[in-house]
CSV table of C-alpha atoms in Angstrom, one decimal:
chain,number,residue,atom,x,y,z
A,1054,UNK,CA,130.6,95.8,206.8
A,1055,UNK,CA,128.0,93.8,204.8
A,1056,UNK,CA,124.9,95.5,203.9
A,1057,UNK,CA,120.9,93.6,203.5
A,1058,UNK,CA,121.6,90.3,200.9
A,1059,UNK,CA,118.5,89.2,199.5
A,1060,UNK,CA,117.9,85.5,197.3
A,1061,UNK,CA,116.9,85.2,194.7
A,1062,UNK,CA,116.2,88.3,192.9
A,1063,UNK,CA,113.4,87.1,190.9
A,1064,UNK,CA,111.0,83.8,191.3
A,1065,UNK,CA,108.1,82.6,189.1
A,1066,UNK,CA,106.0,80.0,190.9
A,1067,UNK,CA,102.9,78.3,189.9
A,1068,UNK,CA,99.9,78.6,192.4
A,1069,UNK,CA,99.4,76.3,195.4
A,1070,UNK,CA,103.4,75.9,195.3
A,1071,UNK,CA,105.8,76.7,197.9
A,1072,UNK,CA,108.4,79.4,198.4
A,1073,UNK,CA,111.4,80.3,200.6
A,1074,UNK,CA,112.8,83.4,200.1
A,1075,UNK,CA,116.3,84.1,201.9
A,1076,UNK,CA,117.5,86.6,203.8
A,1077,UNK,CA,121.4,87.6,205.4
A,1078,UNK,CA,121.2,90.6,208.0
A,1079,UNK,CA,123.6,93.4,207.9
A,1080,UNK,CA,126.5,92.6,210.3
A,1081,UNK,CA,126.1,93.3,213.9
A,1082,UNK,CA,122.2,94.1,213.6
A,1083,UNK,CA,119.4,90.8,215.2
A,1084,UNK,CA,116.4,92.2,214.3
A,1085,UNK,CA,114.5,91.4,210.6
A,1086,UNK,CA,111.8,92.2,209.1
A,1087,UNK,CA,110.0,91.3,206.7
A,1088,UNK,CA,108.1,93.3,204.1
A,1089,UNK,CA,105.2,92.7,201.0
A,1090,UNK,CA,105.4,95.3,198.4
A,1091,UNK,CA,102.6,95.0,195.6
A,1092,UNK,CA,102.4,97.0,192.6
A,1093,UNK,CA,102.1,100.3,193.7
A,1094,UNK,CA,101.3,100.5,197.3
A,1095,UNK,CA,103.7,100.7,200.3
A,1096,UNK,CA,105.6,97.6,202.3
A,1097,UNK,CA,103.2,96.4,204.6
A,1098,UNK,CA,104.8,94.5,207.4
A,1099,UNK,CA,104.5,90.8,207.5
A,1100,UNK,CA,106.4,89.7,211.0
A,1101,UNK,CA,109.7,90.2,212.6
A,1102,UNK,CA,112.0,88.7,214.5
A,1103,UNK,CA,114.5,88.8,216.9
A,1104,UNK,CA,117.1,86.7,218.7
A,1105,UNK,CA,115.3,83.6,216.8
A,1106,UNK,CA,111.7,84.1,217.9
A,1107,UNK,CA,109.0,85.8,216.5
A,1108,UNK,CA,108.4,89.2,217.6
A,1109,UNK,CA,105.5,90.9,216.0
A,1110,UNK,CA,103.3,90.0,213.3
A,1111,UNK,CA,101.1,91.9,210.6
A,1112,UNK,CA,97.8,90.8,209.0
A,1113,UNK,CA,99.1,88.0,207.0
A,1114,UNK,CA,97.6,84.2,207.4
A,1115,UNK,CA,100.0,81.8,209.0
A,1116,UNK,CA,100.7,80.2,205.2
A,1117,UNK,CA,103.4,83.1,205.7
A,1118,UNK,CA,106.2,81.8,208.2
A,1119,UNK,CA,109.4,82.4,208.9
A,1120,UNK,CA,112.5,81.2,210.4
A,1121,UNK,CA,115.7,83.2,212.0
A,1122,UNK,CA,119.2,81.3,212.6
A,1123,UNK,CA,121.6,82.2,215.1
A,1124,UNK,CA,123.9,84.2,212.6
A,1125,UNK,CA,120.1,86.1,212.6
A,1126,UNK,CA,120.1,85.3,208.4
A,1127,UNK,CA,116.7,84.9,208.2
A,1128,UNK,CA,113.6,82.9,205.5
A,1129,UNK,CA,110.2,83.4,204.8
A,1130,UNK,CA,107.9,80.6,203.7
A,1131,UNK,CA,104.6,81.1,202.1
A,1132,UNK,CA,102.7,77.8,201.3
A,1133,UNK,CA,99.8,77.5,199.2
A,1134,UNK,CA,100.7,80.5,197.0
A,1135,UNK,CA,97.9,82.6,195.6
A,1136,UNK,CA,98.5,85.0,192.6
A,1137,UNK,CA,98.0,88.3,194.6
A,1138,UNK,CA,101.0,87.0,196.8
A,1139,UNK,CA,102.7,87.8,193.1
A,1140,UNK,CA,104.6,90.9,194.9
A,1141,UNK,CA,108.3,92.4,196.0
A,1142,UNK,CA,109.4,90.7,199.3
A,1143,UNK,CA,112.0,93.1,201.3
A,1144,UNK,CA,113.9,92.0,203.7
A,1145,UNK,CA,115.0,94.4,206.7
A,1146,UNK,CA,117.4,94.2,209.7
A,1147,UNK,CA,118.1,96.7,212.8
A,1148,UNK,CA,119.7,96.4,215.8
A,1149,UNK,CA,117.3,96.0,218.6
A,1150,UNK,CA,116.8,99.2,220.4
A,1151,UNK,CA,114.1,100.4,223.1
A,1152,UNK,CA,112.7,103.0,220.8
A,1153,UNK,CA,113.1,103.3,216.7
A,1154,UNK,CA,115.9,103.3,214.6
A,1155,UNK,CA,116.5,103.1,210.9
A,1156,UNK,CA,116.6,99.9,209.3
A,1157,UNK,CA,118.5,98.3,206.2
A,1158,UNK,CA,116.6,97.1,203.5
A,1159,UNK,CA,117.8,94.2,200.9
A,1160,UNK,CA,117.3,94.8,197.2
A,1161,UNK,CA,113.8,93.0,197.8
A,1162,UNK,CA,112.9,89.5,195.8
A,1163,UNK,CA,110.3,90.1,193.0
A,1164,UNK,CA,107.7,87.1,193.4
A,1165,UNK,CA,105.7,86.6,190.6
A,1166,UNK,CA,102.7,83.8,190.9
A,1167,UNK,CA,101.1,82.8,187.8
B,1207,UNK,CA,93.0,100.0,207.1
B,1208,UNK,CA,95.9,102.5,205.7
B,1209,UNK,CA,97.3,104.1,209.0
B,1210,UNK,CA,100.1,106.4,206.9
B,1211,UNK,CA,99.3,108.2,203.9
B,1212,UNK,CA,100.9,109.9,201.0
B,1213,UNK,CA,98.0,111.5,199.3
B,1214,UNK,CA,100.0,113.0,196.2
B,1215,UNK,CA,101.5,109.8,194.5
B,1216,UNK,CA,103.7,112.3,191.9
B,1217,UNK,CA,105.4,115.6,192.1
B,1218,UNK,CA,107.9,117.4,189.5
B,1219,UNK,CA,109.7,120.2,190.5
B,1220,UNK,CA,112.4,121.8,188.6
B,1221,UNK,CA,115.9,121.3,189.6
B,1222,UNK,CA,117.3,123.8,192.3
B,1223,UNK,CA,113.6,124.7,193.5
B,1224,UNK,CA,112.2,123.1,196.3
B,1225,UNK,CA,110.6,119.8,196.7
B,1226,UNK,CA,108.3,119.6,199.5
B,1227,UNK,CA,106.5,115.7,200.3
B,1228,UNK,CA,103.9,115.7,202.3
B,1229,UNK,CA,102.3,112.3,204.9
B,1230,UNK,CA,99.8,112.1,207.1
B,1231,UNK,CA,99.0,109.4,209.7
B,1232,UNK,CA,95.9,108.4,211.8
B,1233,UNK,CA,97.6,106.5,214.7
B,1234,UNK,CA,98.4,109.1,217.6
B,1235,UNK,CA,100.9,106.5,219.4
B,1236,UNK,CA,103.2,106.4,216.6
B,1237,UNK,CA,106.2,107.8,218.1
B,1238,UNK,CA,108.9,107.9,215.6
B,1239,UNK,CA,108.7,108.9,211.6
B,1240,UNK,CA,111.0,108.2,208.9
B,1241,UNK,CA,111.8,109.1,205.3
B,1242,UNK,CA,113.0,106.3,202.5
B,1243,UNK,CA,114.1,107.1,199.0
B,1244,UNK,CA,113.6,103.9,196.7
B,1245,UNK,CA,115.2,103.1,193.2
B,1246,UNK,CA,114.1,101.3,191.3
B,1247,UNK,CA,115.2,97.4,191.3
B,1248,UNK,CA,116.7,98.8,194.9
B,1249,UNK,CA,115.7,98.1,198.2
B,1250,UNK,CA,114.5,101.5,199.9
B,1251,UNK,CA,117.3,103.8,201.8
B,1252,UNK,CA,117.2,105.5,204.6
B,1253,UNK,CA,116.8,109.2,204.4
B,1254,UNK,CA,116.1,111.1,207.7
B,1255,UNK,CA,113.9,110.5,210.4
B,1256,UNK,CA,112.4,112.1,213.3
B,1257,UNK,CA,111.3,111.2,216.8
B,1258,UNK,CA,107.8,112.5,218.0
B,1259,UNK,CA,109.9,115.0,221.0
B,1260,UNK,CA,111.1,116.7,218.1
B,1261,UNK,CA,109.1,118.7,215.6
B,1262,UNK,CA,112.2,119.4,213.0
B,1263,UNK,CA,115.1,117.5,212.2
B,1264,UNK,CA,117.6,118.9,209.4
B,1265,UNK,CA,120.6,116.4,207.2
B,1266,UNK,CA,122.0,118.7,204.6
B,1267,UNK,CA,119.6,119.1,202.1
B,1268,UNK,CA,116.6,117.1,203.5
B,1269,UNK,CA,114.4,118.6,206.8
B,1270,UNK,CA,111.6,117.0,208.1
B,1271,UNK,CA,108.9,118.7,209.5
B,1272,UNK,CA,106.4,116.8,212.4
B,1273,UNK,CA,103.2,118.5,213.1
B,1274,UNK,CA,101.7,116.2,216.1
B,1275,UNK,CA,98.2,118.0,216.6
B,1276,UNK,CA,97.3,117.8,212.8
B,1277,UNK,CA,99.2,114.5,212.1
B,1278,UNK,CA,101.0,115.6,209.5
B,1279,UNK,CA,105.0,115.4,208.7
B,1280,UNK,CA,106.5,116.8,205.6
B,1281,UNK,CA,110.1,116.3,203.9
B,1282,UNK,CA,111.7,119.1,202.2
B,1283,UNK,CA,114.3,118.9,199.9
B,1284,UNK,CA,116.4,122.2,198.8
B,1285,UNK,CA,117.9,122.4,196.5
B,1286,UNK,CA,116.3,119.6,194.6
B,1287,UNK,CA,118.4,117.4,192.5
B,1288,UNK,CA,117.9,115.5,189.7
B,1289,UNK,CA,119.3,112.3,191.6
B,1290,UNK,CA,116.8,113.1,193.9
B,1291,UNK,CA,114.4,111.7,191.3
B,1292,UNK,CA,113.2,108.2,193.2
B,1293,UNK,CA,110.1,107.4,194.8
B,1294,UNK,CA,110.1,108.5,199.0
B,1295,UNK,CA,107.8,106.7,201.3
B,1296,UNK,CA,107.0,107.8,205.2
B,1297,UNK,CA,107.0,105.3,207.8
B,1298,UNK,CA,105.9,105.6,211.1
B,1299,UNK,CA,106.8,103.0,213.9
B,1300,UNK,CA,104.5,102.6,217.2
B,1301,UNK,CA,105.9,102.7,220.5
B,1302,UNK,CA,107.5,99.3,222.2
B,1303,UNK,CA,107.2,97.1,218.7
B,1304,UNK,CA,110.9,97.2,217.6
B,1305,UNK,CA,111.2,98.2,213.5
B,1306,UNK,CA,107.6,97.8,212.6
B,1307,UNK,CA,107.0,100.1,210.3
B,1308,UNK,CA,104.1,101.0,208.9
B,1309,UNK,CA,104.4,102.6,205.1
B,1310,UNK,CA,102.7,105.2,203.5
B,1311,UNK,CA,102.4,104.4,199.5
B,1312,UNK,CA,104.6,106.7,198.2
B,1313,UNK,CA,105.6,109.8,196.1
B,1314,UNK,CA,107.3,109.5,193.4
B,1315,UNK,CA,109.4,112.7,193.0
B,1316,UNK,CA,110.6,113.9,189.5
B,1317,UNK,CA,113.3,116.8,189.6
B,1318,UNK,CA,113.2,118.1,185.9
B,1319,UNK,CA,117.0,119.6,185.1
């Protein structure tokens, strides 16, 4: 069993760039999640999905969007990049279930915007 | 608006004693609580979680407490560890949204040997 892989590991990007960070779901599990870490505060939730579509969505501007595939690998995109979007990106997948579960976390991708 | 909180963002506690983390949280609806234990360059693990039916869950070392009429749940750890040393976030997930959790900002636990 494959856990959470996360690319890349690290990214410098200049502002107003592009980004697509990467993101392989633990085997067997069609839910991810994705997650904004900055400097010491929590994961706040940025959207997830599931079987494809979008399926919830936190207080992020739509220059954050994402993609899932049907082997439910998933990317997120963030256009115009500012320098607080300079944060670590964590990936996490779950299988979907009526009420909560744990989920798997990826080794994150630190993002740094300069 | 921060809907979980971790007001203590460091505790030491010397290995063997106990090491009790404390969260609070502001949404009612949230129906299911977790604990994560992060490394760092690591992607956070899962530790122990409890539903909101439940108001103590037990895995080995770790318990969580849930205390629904002040909104408070608390992870103890005995004996402490020094491997324990990491920092642990809360998470609460509301009811019918899948695996969207909502973090507190952490503790980051030392466990002095």
């Amino acid at each position: 069993e494959t856990g959470v892989t996360q690319s890349p590991t690290h990214l410098i990007k200049t502002r107003g760039q592009q980004v697509t960070l990467r993101c392989s779901s633990q085997s067997g599990h069609n839910t991810v999640s994705w997650y904004q870490q900055a400097l010491g505060q929590g994961p706040q939730f940025i959207f997830q999905y599931y079987r494809e579509e979008e399926n919830g969505r936190g207080n992020f501007p739509p220059r954050f969007s994402g993609l899932q595939f049907p082997n439910y690998s998933s990317e997120l995109n963030v256009n115009a990049l500012e320098l607080d979007d300079s944060a670590l990106y964590l990936c996490a997948s779950s299988p979907k279930t009526p009420g909560g579960t744990e989920a798997f976390f990826g080794q994150g991708t630190r993002l740094t915007v300069v | 608006d921060q809907q979980v909180k971790q007001n203590s963002p460091s505790l030491s506690v010397q290995e063997g004693r106990i090491s009790i983390l404390n969260c609070d949280y502001t949404n009612s609806m949230f129906d299911y609580f977790l604990w994560y234990k992060k490394y760092p360059a690591e992607g956070p693990t899962f530790l122990i979680s409890i539903s909101s039916i439940k108001d103590k869950n037990e895995d080995g070392r770790f318990t969580v407490f849930l205390n629904k009429s002040a909104k408070h749940l608390s992870l103890h750890i005995v004996p402490s560890q020094p491997g324990d040393s990491a920092v642990y976030f809360c998470a609460a997930i509301p009811p019918n949204t899948g695996n969207q959790f909502y973090f507190g900002t952490g503790t980051s636990l030392t466990v002095i040997p």
